[in-house]
Structure formats: C-alpha cells, structure tokens
mmCIF file of C-alpha atoms and ligand atoms in Angstrom:
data_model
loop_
_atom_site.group_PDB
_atom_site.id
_atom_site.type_symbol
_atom_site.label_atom_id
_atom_site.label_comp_id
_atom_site.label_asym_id
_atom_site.label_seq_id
_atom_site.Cartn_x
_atom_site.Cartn_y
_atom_site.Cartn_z
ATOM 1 C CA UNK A 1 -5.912 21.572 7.413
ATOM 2 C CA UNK A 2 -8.246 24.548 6.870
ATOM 3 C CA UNK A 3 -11.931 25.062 6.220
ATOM 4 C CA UNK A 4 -11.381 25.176 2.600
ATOM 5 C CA UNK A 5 -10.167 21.446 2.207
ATOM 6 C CA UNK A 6 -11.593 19.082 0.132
ATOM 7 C CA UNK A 7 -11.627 15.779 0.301
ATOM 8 C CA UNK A 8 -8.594 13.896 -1.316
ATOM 9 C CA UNK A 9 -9.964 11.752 -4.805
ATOM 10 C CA UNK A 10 -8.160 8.581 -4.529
ATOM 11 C CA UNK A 11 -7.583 5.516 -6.088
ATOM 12 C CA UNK A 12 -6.112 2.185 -4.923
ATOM 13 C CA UNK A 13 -4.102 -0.264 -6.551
ATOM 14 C CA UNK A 14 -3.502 -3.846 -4.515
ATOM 15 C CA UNK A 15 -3.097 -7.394 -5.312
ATOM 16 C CA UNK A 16 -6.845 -8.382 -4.505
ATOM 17 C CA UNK A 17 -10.345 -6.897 -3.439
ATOM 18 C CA UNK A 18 -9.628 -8.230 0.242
ATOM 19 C CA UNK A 19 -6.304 -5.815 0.422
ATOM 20 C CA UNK A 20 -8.145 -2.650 -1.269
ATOM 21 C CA UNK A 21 -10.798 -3.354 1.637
ATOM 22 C CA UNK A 22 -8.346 -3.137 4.480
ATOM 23 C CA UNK A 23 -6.164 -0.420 2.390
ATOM 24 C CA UNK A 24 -8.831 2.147 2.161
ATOM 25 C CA UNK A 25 -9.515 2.207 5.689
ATOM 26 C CA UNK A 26 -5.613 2.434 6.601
ATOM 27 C CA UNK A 27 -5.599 5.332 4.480
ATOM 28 C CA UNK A 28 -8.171 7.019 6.102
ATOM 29 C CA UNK A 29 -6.845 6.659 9.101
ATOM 30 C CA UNK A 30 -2.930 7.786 8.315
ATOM 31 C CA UNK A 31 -4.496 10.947 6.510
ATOM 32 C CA UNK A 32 -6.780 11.555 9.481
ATOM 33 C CA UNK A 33 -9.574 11.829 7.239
ATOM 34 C CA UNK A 34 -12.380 10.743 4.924
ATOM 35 C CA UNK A 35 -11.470 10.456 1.069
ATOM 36 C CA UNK A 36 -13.602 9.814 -2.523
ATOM 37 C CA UNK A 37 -12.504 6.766 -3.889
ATOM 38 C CA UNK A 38 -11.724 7.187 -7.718
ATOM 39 C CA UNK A 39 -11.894 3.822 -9.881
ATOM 40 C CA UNK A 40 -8.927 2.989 -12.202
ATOM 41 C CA UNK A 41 -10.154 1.420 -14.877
ATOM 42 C CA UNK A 42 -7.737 -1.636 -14.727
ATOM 43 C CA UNK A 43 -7.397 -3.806 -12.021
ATOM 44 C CA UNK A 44 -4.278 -5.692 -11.092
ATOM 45 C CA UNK A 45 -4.315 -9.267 -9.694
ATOM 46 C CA UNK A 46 -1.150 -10.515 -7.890
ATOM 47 C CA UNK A 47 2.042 -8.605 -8.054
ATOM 48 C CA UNK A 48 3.509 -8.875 -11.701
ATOM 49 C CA UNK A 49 0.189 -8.105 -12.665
ATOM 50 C CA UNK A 50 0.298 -4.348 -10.124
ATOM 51 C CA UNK A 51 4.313 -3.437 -11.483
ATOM 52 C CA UNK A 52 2.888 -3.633 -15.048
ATOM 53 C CA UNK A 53 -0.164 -2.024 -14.899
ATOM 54 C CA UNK A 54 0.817 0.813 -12.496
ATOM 55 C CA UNK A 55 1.913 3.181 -15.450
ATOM 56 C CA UNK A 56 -0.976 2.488 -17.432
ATOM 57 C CA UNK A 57 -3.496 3.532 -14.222
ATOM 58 C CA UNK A 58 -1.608 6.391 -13.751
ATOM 59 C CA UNK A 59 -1.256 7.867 -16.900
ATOM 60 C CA UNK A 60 -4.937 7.405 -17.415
ATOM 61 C CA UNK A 61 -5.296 8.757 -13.789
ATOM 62 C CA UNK A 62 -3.496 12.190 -14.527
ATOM 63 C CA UNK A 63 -5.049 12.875 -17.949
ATOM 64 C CA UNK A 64 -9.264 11.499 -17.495
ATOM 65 C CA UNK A 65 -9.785 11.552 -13.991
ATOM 66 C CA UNK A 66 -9.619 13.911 -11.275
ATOM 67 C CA UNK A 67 -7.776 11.802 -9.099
ATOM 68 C CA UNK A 68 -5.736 13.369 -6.760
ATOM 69 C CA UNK A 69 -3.106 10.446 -6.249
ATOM 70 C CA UNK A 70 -3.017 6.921 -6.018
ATOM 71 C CA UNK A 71 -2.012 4.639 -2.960
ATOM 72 C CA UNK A 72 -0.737 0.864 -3.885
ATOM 73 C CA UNK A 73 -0.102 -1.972 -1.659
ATOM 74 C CA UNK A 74 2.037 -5.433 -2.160
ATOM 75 C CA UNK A 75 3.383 -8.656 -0.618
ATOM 76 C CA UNK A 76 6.783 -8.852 -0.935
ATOM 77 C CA UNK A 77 6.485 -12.736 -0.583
ATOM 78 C CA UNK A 78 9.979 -13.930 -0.738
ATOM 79 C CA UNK A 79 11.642 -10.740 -2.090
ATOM 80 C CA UNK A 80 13.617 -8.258 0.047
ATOM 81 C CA UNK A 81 11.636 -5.763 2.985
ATOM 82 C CA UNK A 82 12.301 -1.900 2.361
ATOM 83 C CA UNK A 83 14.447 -0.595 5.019
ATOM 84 C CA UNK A 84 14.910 2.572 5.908
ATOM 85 C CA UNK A 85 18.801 2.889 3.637
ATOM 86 C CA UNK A 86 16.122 2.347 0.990
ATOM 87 C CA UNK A 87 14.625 5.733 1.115
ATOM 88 C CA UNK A 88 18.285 7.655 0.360
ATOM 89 C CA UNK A 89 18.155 9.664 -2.461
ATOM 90 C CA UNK A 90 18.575 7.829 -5.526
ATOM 91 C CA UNK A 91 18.924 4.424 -4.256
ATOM 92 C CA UNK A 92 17.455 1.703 -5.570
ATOM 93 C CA UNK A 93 17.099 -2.294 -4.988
ATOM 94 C CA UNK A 94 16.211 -4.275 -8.140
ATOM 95 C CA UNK A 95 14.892 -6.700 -5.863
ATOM 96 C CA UNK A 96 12.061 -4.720 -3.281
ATOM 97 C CA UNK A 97 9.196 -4.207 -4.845
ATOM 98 C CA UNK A 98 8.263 -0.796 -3.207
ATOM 99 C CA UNK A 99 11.735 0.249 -4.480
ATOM 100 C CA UNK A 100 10.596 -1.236 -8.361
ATOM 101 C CA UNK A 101 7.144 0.593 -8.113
ATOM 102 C CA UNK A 102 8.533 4.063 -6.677
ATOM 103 C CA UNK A 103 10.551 3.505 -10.359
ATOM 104 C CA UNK A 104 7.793 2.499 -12.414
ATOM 105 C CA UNK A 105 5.682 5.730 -11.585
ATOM 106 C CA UNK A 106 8.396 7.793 -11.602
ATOM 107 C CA UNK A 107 9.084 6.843 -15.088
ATOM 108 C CA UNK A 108 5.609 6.542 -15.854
ATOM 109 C CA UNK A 109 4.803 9.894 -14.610
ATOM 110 C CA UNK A 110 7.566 12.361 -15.380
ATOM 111 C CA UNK A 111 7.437 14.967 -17.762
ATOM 112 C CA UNK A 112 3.730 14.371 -18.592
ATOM 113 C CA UNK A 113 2.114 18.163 -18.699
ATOM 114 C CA UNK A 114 -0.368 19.669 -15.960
ATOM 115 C CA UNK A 115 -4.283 18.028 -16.381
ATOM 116 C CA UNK A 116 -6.900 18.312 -14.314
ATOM 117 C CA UNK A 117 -5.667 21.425 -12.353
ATOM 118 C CA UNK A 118 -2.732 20.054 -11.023
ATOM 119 C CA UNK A 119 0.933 19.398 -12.416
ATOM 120 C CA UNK A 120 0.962 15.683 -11.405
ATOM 121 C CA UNK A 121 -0.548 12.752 -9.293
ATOM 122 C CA UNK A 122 0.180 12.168 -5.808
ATOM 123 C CA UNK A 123 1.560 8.610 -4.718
ATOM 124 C CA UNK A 124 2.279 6.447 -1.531
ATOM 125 C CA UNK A 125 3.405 3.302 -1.903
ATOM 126 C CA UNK A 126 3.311 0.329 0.852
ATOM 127 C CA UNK A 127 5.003 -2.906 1.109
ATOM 128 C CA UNK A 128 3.617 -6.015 3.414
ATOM 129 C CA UNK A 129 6.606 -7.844 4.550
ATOM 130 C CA UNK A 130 5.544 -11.053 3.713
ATOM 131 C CA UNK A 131 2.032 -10.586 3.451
ATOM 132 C CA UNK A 132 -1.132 -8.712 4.190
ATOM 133 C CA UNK A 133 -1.762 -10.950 6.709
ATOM 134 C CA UNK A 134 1.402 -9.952 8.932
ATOM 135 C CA UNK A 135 -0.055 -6.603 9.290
ATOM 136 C CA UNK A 136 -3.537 -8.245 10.562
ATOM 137 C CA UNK A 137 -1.907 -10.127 12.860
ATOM 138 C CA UNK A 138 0.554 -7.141 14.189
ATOM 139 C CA UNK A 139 -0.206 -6.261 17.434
ATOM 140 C CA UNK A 140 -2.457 -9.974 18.255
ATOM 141 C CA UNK A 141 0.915 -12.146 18.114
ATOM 142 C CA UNK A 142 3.991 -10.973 19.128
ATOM 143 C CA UNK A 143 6.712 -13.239 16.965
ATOM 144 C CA UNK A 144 4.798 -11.337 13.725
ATOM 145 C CA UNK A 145 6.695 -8.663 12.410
ATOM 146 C CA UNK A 146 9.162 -7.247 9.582
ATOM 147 C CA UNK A 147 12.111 -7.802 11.673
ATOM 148 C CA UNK A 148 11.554 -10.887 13.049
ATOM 149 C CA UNK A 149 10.724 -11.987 9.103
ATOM 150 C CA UNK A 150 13.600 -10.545 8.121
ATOM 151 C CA UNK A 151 16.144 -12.008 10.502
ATOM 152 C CA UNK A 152 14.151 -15.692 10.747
ATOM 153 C CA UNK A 153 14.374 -15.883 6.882
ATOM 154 C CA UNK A 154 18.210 -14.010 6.320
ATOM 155 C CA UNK A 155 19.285 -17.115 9.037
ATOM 156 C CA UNK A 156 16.970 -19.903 6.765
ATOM 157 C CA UNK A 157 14.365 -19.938 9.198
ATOM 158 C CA UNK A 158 11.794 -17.978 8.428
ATOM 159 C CA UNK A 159 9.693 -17.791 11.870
ATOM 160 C CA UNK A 160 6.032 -18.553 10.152
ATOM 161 C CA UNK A 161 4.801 -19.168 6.584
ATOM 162 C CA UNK A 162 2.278 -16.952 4.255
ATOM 163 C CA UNK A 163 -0.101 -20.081 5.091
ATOM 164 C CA UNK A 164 0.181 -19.990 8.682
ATOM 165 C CA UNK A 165 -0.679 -16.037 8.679
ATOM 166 C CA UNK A 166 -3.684 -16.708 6.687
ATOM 167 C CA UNK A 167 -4.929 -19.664 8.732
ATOM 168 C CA UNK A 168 -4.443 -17.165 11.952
ATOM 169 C CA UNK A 169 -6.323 -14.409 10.475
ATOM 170 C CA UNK A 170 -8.808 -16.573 9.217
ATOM 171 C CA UNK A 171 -9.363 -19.686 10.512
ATOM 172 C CA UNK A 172 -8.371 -20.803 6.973
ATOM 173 C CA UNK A 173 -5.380 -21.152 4.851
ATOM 174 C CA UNK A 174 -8.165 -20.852 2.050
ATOM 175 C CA UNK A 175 -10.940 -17.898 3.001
ATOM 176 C CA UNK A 176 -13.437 -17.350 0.635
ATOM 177 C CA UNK A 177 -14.161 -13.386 -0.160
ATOM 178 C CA UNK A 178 -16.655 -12.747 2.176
ATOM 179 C CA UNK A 179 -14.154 -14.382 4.728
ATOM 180 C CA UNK A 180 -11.334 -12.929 3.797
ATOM 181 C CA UNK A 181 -12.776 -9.213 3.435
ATOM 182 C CA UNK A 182 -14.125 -9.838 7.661
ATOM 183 C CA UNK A 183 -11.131 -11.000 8.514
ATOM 184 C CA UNK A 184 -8.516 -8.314 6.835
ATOM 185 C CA UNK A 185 -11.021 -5.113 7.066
ATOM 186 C CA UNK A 186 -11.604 -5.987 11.118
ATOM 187 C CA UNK A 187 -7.796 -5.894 11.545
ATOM 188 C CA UNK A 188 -7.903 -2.364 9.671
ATOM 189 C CA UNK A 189 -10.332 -0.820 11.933
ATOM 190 C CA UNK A 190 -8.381 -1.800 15.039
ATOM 191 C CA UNK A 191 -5.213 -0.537 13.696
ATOM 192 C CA UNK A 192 -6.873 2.797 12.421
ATOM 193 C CA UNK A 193 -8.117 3.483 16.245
ATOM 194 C CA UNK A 194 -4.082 3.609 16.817
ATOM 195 C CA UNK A 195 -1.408 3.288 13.660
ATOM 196 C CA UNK A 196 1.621 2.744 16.123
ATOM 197 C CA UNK A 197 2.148 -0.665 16.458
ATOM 198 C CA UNK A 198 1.622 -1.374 12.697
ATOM 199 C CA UNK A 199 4.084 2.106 12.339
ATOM 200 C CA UNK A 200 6.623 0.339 14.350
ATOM 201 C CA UNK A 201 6.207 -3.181 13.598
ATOM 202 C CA UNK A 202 6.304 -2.871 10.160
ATOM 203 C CA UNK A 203 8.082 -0.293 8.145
ATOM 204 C CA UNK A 204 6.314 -0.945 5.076
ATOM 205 C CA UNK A 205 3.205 0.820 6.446
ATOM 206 C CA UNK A 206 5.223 3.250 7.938
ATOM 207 C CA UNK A 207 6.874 4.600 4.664
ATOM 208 C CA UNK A 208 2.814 3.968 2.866
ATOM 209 C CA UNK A 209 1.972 6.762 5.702
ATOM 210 C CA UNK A 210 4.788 8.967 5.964
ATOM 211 C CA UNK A 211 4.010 9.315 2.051
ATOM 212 C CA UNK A 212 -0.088 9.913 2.598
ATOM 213 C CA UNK A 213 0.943 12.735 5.762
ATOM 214 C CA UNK A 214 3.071 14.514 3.387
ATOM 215 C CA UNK A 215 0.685 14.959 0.500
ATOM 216 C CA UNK A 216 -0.095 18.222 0.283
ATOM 217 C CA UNK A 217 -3.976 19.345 1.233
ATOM 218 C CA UNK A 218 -5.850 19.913 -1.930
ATOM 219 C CA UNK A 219 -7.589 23.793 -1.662
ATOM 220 C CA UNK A 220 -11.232 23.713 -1.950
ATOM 221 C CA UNK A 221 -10.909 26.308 -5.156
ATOM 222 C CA UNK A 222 -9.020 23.403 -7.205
ATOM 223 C CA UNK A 223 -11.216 21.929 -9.962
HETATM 224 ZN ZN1 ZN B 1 13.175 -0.612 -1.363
#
C-alpha cells in the first residue's frame, strides 16, 4: 500500500441488514483497512432474492457509480459448502451457491466496456456454511464449524440446527433487529482483532478474504 491509496468504494450485497452489519466490518478487517460504503440501489432479501439481483447491482454498479467492487455474503442452508476443489479453474457445482454467484457476475459482467475509470468491478464472494450464525459462534463453541457441518450432515446427522445457532448467538431463535445487529456485529469485531480462527474454521470466509487481499489497491489519481 502506498501514500497515494485511496480508500476502496464498496458495496455489499447479503441476505439481511443484520449480515451487511457484521460483513462490513469483516471486510475491513481482511483488507486491513477503512472503506466508503457505496449503496446499490436494490436490495436483496434471502438468497433467491441475492442470485437474481446480483447482475442487475452490478451492472448498475459499473456504469452509475464509482464503486470499486462489490463483496456478497450467503447461507448455504442445506446446499453444498465450497471446498477448496471448488476454486480449480473452470469448475463449477450447480449446487454451491458461491460457485452459482461467481457465475452470475461473471456472466453479468463480461464484455461490458471500461466506466468510471476502470475496465470492470472488483468482487469477493463468501459463503456461511450453514449460516451467519456459525461464523458468530466460531471460535466460542468448539463442535461449530464447516467441517464438522459438513461431515455431521453427509452422515444424516447434522451436529446443530440453523435454530440452535441463532438461539446461541442470541438468546433467541427469533431476535428482533436491534438484537440481531448486537449480537452478529459483536462477533465481527472479535473476529476482526484476529481473522484466523474464522480463516480456518470456515473456508467460506477464507475464499471471501483471499478474494478482498487480492484486489488490487486503487491509485489515488483514479477518478
Ligand atoms: Zn463452489
């Protein structure tokens, strides 16, 4: 990073408010530094709702903002986790999510021509494996964690339900906002003192922040 950097414009794309709260300040963290939150101008409620409207936000991204990139984040409830064979070059599995929205931007995204002062929008996509909730807990309860989910539910036995994360991270199965945004955004700021558990843990946060370290740094004589 030099003198001359700017801040990164950014904007974030999650199922709810409560995950954008606890997203942003992950993201500052994995970059290492403050950025200017840009605004799409849709917002996406619950997955379907983030796979179709991703193309839309970016397109509209690219050509009226200045956005630099956009970071999304999204349960994979019951669908598969996105392992590391994931990330080979032109593999893809119709049935993880990170894999179906690393398609959708693509497609969404290529070939459009240079706006804003720069050829085209930065992305990094992460995948909670089941839930948001997993990653708050990461760290607090040891039998949380992608591969523990992953081998509980492949044998039938999942090791804990969406429901029982939420009650742990909130003394609820059903937090209201204010509730919900203490509970997920206090579990951000511990993790951003120190990323590796949540790295390790979970490797859909670790591919979300291998993608944000690799961004380029945007020179201060961009528009
Ligand atoms: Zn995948």
């Amino acid at each position: 990073m030099t003198e001359a950097a700017r801040p990164l414009r950014l904007a974030l794309l999650g199922e709810s408010l409560v995950d954008e709260s606890a997203l942003a300040i992950l993201v500052e963290a994995a970059l290492g530094r403050p950025f200017v939150r840009v605004q799409p101008r849709l917002r996406a409620r619950g997955w379907p709702s983030v796979l179709q409207t991703l193309p839309a936000i970016a397109r509209h991204l690219h050509f009226h903002t200045d956005a630099d990139g956009i970071v999304v984040l999204v349960d994979s409830d019951d669908t598969e986790p996105h392992p590391p064979a994931h990330d080979a070059p032109g593999y893809f599995h119709p049935r993880c999510r990170l894999c179906q929205l690393r398609a959708a931007f693509r497609r969404a995204t290529k070939n459009l021509p240079p706006a804003h002062g720069r050829t085209h929008l930065l992305r990094a996509i992460g995948l909670a494996v089941p839930a948001a909730e997993a990653w708050y807990l990461c760290g607090l309860d040891d039998r949380v964690g992608e591969a523990a989910w992953s081998t509980g539910r492949a044998a039938g036995t999942p090791p804990y339900t969406r429901r029982e994360l939420k009650q742990l991270v909130y003394g609820t199965d059903r937090p209201n906002l204010p509730q919900a945004v203490a509970g997920a955004t206090a579990a951000a700021r511990r993790h951003a003192r120190d990323l590796r558990r949540l790295e390790n843990d979970f490797p859909g946060f670790a591919t979300l922040a291998r993608d944000l370290r690799t961004w380029p740094t945007p020179d201060a004589s961009s528009p």
